[in-house]
Amino acid sequence: MIEIRNVRKSFGPLEVLKGIDLTVATGEVLSVIGGSGSGKSTLLTCINGLERIDSGSILIDGTEVHARSTDLDKLRRKVGIVFQQWNAFPHLTVIENVMLAPRKVLGMGKREAEEIAVRQLTHVGLADKLGVYPSRLSGGQQQRMAIARALAMSPKYMLFDEVTSALDPMLVGEVLDTLRMLAREGMTMICVTHEMKFAREVSDRVAFFHQGVMAEIAPPDELFEAPKRPETRQFLAATH
Ligand SMILES: Nc1ncnc2c1ncn2[C@@H]1O[C@H](COP(=O)(O)OP(=O)(O)OP(=O)(O)O)[C@@H](O)[C@H]1O
Ligand SMILES: [Mg+2]
């Protein structure tokens, strides 16, 4: 599980996370919603150790992410992250892009890496694009390739940061379907999203972030139907 305890993080004078407490259980799907600048992306980058924190702690299966003794490379294999946009290596084919991390980071042989890449690309519906160059993929296909690339490391946790928000509306559905599939399979996921319908359908809980504070967290029906905090109500009213 992921345990976030009283995490504070500032960029210069700006306090972006103001004491976040949050536990995500294994198998849970958590959606994170909230206005621009509320700290959602920062939280994800702190969870996988891309950003330092100022105080508090984040534990992944009991290992403290920001402890000096923690092997971050090893920890990151457990925690896949997919961003709004991933710049694939343009000179490598889709399958080569997905094989890269297993080969370089895990030291896997070519055969095995290929097998895993085919499996994961098939899983996200890209079995017919293996030998294609990324520039020939649609935005939705590129995002699914990015998901396959993360899955190729066999992560236990997946963090998604607005993976559909750079997409043409027509292509959002196919990427959300891929996330739904992972959720059904029992992947532990934190999804920062603007897709309220998705958050509602797929999540076990939804967290609303407001100005660096987790203002509210509840099961989706409760958060969307009966938000307790005025900030949540205001945000939801603005997004409908
Ligand atoms: N590396 C950085 N250096 C300085 N300030 C930063 C940095 N990264 C983020 N910030 C600031 O921290 C605040 C929180 O940013 P963050 O990206 O976490 O917000 P967010 O909730 O993901 O917003 P959005 O919905 O727009 O993606 C913002 O005010 C942002 O400008
Ligand atoms: Mg963000």
PDB file of N, CA, C and O and ligand atoms in Angstrom, residues 9-12 14-17 32-45 51 84 161-162 165 192-194 209 211-212, ligand 1:
ATOM      1  N   LYS A   9       5.353  20.212   0.865  1.00  0.00           N
ATOM      2  CA  LYS A   9       6.288  20.454  -0.239  1.00  0.00           C
ATOM      3  C   LYS A   9       6.111  21.883  -0.724  1.00  0.00           C
ATOM      4  O   LYS A   9       4.996  22.324  -0.989  1.00  0.00           O
ATOM      5  N   SER A  10       7.220  22.610  -0.788  1.00  0.00           N
ATOM      6  CA  SER A  10       7.172  23.974  -1.318  1.00  0.00           C
ATOM      7  C   SER A  10       8.077  24.092  -2.523  1.00  0.00           C
ATOM      8  O   SER A  10       9.089  23.396  -2.628  1.00  0.00           O
ATOM      9  N   PHE A  11       7.705  24.971  -3.429  1.00  0.00           N
ATOM     10  CA  PHE A  11       8.628  25.422  -4.468  1.00  0.00           C
ATOM     11  C   PHE A  11       8.946  26.864  -4.126  1.00  0.00           C
ATOM     12  O   PHE A  11       8.072  27.726  -4.259  1.00  0.00           O
ATOM     13  N   GLY A  12      10.135  27.117  -3.613  1.00  0.00           N
ATOM     14  CA  GLY A  12      10.454  28.468  -3.154  1.00  0.00           C
ATOM     15  C   GLY A  12       9.458  28.876  -2.079  1.00  0.00           C
ATOM     16  O   GLY A  12       9.193  28.100  -1.160  1.00  0.00           O
ATOM     17  N   LEU A  14       6.334  29.169  -2.372  1.00  0.00           N
ATOM     18  CA  LEU A  14       4.988  28.648  -2.615  1.00  0.00           C
ATOM     19  C   LEU A  14       4.812  27.257  -2.029  1.00  0.00           C
ATOM     20  O   LEU A  14       5.456  26.305  -2.467  1.00  0.00           O
ATOM     21  N   GLU A  15       3.951  27.147  -1.030  1.00  0.00           N
ATOM     22  CA  GLU A  15       3.684  25.827  -0.460  1.00  0.00           C
ATOM     23  C   GLU A  15       2.609  25.137  -1.299  1.00  0.00           C
ATOM     24  O   GLU A  15       1.465  25.580  -1.360  1.00  0.00           O
ATOM     25  N   VAL A  16       3.008  24.045  -1.923  1.00  0.00           N
ATOM     26  CA  VAL A  16       2.163  23.389  -2.913  1.00  0.00           C
ATOM     27  C   VAL A  16       1.407  22.212  -2.294  1.00  0.00           C
ATOM     28  O   VAL A  16       0.275  21.919  -2.669  1.00  0.00           O
ATOM     29  N   LEU A  17       2.030  21.521  -1.326  1.00  0.00           N
ATOM     30  CA  LEU A  17       1.346  20.462  -0.578  1.00  0.00           C
ATOM     31  C   LEU A  17       1.429  20.837   0.896  1.00  0.00           C
ATOM     32  O   LEU A  17       2.510  20.970   1.458  1.00  0.00           O
ATOM     33  N   VAL A  32      -7.977  11.543  -8.349  1.00  0.00           N
ATOM     34  CA  VAL A  32      -7.666  12.825  -7.723  1.00  0.00           C
ATOM     35  C   VAL A  32      -8.156  13.917  -8.661  1.00  0.00           C
ATOM     36  O   VAL A  32      -7.775  13.950  -9.835  1.00  0.00           O
ATOM     37  N   ILE A  33      -9.029  14.754  -8.130  1.00  0.00           N
ATOM     38  CA  ILE A  33      -9.555  15.861  -8.922  1.00  0.00           C
ATOM     39  C   ILE A  33      -9.219  17.167  -8.201  1.00  0.00           C
ATOM     40  O   ILE A  33      -8.828  17.157  -7.032  1.00  0.00           O
ATOM     41  N   GLY A  34      -9.376  18.272  -8.904  1.00  0.00           N
ATOM     42  CA  GLY A  34      -9.112  19.569  -8.281  1.00  0.00           C
ATOM     43  C   GLY A  34      -8.631  20.573  -9.309  1.00  0.00           C
ATOM     44  O   GLY A  34      -8.214  20.201 -10.406  1.00  0.00           O
ATOM     45  N   GLY A  35      -8.661  21.823  -8.930  1.00  0.00           N
ATOM     46  CA  GLY A  35      -8.333  22.904  -9.846  1.00  0.00           C
ATOM     47  C   GLY A  35      -6.858  22.919 -10.227  1.00  0.00           C
ATOM     48  O   GLY A  35      -6.034  22.244  -9.607  1.00  0.00           O
ATOM     49  N   SER A  36      -6.558  23.710 -11.241  1.00  0.00           N
ATOM     50  CA  SER A  36      -5.189  23.859 -11.714  1.00  0.00           C
ATOM     51  C   SER A  36      -4.323  24.460 -10.600  1.00  0.00           C
ATOM     52  O   SER A  36      -4.729  25.409  -9.941  1.00  0.00           O
ATOM     53  N   GLY A  37      -3.167  23.864 -10.389  1.00  0.00           N
ATOM     54  CA  GLY A  37      -2.252  24.385  -9.374  1.00  0.00           C
ATOM     55  C   GLY A  37      -2.540  23.893  -7.964  1.00  0.00           C
ATOM     56  O   GLY A  37      -1.884  24.314  -7.007  1.00  0.00           O
ATOM     57  N   SER A  38      -3.486  22.965  -7.818  1.00  0.00           N
ATOM     58  CA  SER A  38      -3.841  22.518  -6.463  1.00  0.00           C
ATOM     59  C   SER A  38      -2.852  21.493  -5.901  1.00  0.00           C
ATOM     60  O   SER A  38      -2.964  21.110  -4.732  1.00  0.00           O
ATOM     61  N   GLY A  39      -1.907  21.039  -6.715  1.00  0.00           N
ATOM     62  CA  GLY A  39      -0.860  20.153  -6.199  1.00  0.00           C
ATOM     63  C   GLY A  39      -0.973  18.702  -6.624  1.00  0.00           C
ATOM     64  O   GLY A  39      -0.217  17.848  -6.156  1.00  0.00           O
ATOM     65  N   LYS A  40      -1.870  18.406  -7.533  1.00  0.00           N
ATOM     66  CA  LYS A  40      -2.138  17.018  -7.932  1.00  0.00           C
ATOM     67  C   LYS A  40      -0.913  16.352  -8.573  1.00  0.00           C
ATOM     68  O   LYS A  40      -0.512  15.264  -8.185  1.00  0.00           O
ATOM     69  N   SER A  41      -0.337  17.040  -9.560  1.00  0.00           N
ATOM     70  CA  SER A  41       0.834  16.462 -10.244  1.00  0.00           C
ATOM     71  C   SER A  41       2.019  16.364  -9.294  1.00  0.00           C
ATOM     72  O   SER A  41       2.777  15.391  -9.328  1.00  0.00           O
ATOM     73  N   THR A  42       2.165  17.371  -8.461  1.00  0.00           N
ATOM     74  CA  THR A  42       3.276  17.369  -7.505  1.00  0.00           C
ATOM     75  C   THR A  42       3.170  16.157  -6.584  1.00  0.00           C
ATOM     76  O   THR A  42       4.176  15.496  -6.295  1.00  0.00           O
ATOM     77  N   LEU A  43       1.959  15.849  -6.156  1.00  0.00           N
ATOM     78  CA  LEU A  43       1.780  14.685  -5.290  1.00  0.00           C
ATOM     79  C   LEU A  43       2.279  13.419  -5.989  1.00  0.00           C
ATOM     80  O   LEU A  43       3.017  12.625  -5.397  1.00  0.00           O
ATOM     81  N   LEU A  44       1.901  13.244  -7.243  1.00  0.00           N
ATOM     82  CA  LEU A  44       2.334  12.037  -7.970  1.00  0.00           C
ATOM     83  C   LEU A  44       3.855  11.978  -8.093  1.00  0.00           C
ATOM     84  O   LEU A  44       4.464  10.918  -7.892  1.00  0.00           O
ATOM     85  N   THR A  45       4.470  13.110  -8.420  1.00  0.00           N
ATOM     86  CA  THR A  45       5.930  13.085  -8.602  1.00  0.00           C
ATOM     87  C   THR A  45       6.644  12.883  -7.258  1.00  0.00           C
ATOM     88  O   THR A  45       7.740  12.332  -7.233  1.00  0.00           O
ATOM     89  N   GLU A  51      10.284  14.040  -7.101  1.00  0.00           N
ATOM     90  CA  GLU A  51      10.456  15.277  -6.330  1.00  0.00           C
ATOM     91  C   GLU A  51      10.751  14.941  -4.875  1.00  0.00           C
ATOM     92  O   GLU A  51      10.216  13.978  -4.341  1.00  0.00           O
ATOM     93  N   GLN A  84       0.659  13.233 -19.129  1.00  0.00           N
ATOM     94  CA  GLN A  84      -0.211  13.749 -20.163  1.00  0.00           C
ATOM     95  C   GLN A  84       0.353  13.435 -21.551  1.00  0.00           C
ATOM     96  O   GLN A  84      -0.365  13.121 -22.479  1.00  0.00           O
ATOM     97  N   ASP A 161      -1.283  10.779 -14.713  1.00  0.00           N
ATOM     98  CA  ASP A 161      -1.485  12.223 -14.578  1.00  0.00           C
ATOM     99  C   ASP A 161      -2.169  12.796 -15.811  1.00  0.00           C
ATOM    100  O   ASP A 161      -1.531  13.107 -16.811  1.00  0.00           O
ATOM    101  N   GLU A 162      -3.467  12.921 -15.724  1.00  0.00           N
ATOM    102  CA  GLU A 162      -4.264  13.503 -16.815  1.00  0.00           C
ATOM    103  C   GLU A 162      -3.873  12.933 -18.166  1.00  0.00           C
ATOM    104  O   GLU A 162      -3.565  13.674 -19.100  1.00  0.00           O
ATOM    105  N   SER A 165      -5.868  14.368 -21.163  1.00  0.00           N
ATOM    106  CA  SER A 165      -6.230  15.778 -21.341  1.00  0.00           C
ATOM    107  C   SER A 165      -5.573  16.450 -22.544  1.00  0.00           C
ATOM    108  O   SER A 165      -6.012  17.519 -22.950  1.00  0.00           O
ATOM    109  N   VAL A 192      -4.997  11.065 -11.593  1.00  0.00           N
ATOM    110  CA  VAL A 192      -5.350  12.481 -11.613  1.00  0.00           C
ATOM    111  C   VAL A 192      -6.136  12.689 -12.898  1.00  0.00           C
ATOM    112  O   VAL A 192      -5.663  12.329 -13.974  1.00  0.00           O
ATOM    113  N   THR A 193      -7.331  13.212 -12.770  1.00  0.00           N
ATOM    114  CA  THR A 193      -8.171  13.282 -13.972  1.00  0.00           C
ATOM    115  C   THR A 193      -9.146  14.454 -13.938  1.00  0.00           C
ATOM    116  O   THR A 193      -9.531  14.948 -12.876  1.00  0.00           O
ATOM    117  N   HIS A 194      -9.502  14.891 -15.144  1.00  0.00           N
ATOM    118  CA  HIS A 194     -10.577  15.874 -15.301  1.00  0.00           C
ATOM    119  C   HIS A 194     -11.851  15.194 -15.773  1.00  0.00           C
ATOM    120  O   HIS A 194     -12.866  15.854 -15.977  1.00  0.00           O
ATOM    121  N   PHE A 209      -8.596  17.943  -4.341  1.00  0.00           N
ATOM    122  CA  PHE A 209      -7.506  18.809  -3.887  1.00  0.00           C
ATOM    123  C   PHE A 209      -7.863  20.265  -4.132  1.00  0.00           C
ATOM    124  O   PHE A 209      -8.410  20.622  -5.172  1.00  0.00           O
ATOM    125  N   GLN A 211      -5.937  24.026  -3.399  1.00  0.00           N
ATOM    126  CA  GLN A 211      -4.848  24.867  -2.886  1.00  0.00           C
ATOM    127  C   GLN A 211      -3.902  24.122  -1.945  1.00  0.00           C
ATOM    128  O   GLN A 211      -3.583  24.602  -0.859  1.00  0.00           O
ATOM    129  N   GLY A 212      -3.460  22.956  -2.392  1.00  0.00           N
ATOM    130  CA  GLY A 212      -2.444  22.234  -1.632  1.00  0.00           C
ATOM    131  C   GLY A 212      -2.964  21.412  -0.470  1.00  0.00           C
ATOM    132  O   GLY A 212      -2.187  20.811   0.269  1.00  0.00           O
TER     133      GLY A 212
HETATM  134  N1  LIG B   1       9.149  22.553 -10.564  1.00  0.00           N
HETATM  135  C1  LIG B   1       8.401  23.557 -10.115  1.00  0.00           C
HETATM  136  N2  LIG B   1       8.957  24.723  -9.735  1.00  0.00           N
HETATM  137  C2  LIG B   1       8.215  25.734  -9.257  1.00  0.00           C
HETATM  138  N3  LIG B   1       6.876  25.677  -9.107  1.00  0.00           N
HETATM  139  C3  LIG B   1       6.265  24.546  -9.457  1.00  0.00           C
HETATM  140  C4  LIG B   1       6.979  23.429  -9.987  1.00  0.00           C
HETATM  141  N4  LIG B   1       6.104  22.435 -10.248  1.00  0.00           N
HETATM  142  C5  LIG B   1       4.890  22.919  -9.909  1.00  0.00           C
HETATM  143  N5  LIG B   1       4.980  24.187  -9.438  1.00  0.00           N
HETATM  144  C6  LIG B   1       3.866  24.995  -8.931  1.00  0.00           C
HETATM  145  O1  LIG B   1       3.228  24.253  -7.927  1.00  0.00           O
HETATM  146  C7  LIG B   1       1.812  24.433  -7.977  1.00  0.00           C
HETATM  147  C8  LIG B   1       1.152  23.084  -8.060  1.00  0.00           C
HETATM  148  O2  LIG B   1       1.465  22.519  -9.312  1.00  0.00           O
HETATM  149  P1  LIG B   1       0.903  21.127  -9.792  1.00  0.00           P
HETATM  150  O3  LIG B   1       1.504  20.897 -11.123  1.00  0.00           O
HETATM  151  O4  LIG B   1       1.111  20.112  -8.756  1.00  0.00           O
HETATM  152  O5  LIG B   1      -0.648  21.439  -9.916  1.00  0.00           O
HETATM  153  P2  LIG B   1      -1.805  20.555 -10.558  1.00  0.00           P
HETATM  154  O6  LIG B   1      -2.845  20.403  -9.514  1.00  0.00           O
HETATM  155  O7  LIG B   1      -1.235  19.346 -11.167  1.00  0.00           O
HETATM  156  O8  LIG B   1      -2.378  21.521 -11.688  1.00  0.00           O
HETATM  157  P3  LIG B   1      -2.920  21.192 -13.175  1.00  0.00           P
HETATM  158  O9  LIG B   1      -4.354  20.753 -13.007  1.00  0.00           O
HETATM  159  O10 LIG B   1      -2.848  22.509 -13.884  1.00  0.00           O
HETATM  160  O11 LIG B   1      -2.041  20.156 -13.777  1.00  0.00           O
HETATM  161  C9  LIG B   1       1.559  25.346  -9.148  1.00  0.00           C
HETATM  162  O12 LIG B   1       1.387  26.652  -8.664  1.00  0.00           O
HETATM  163  C10 LIG B   1       2.798  25.229  -9.980  1.00  0.00           C
HETATM  164  O13 LIG B   1       3.056  26.416 -10.677  1.00  0.00           O
END
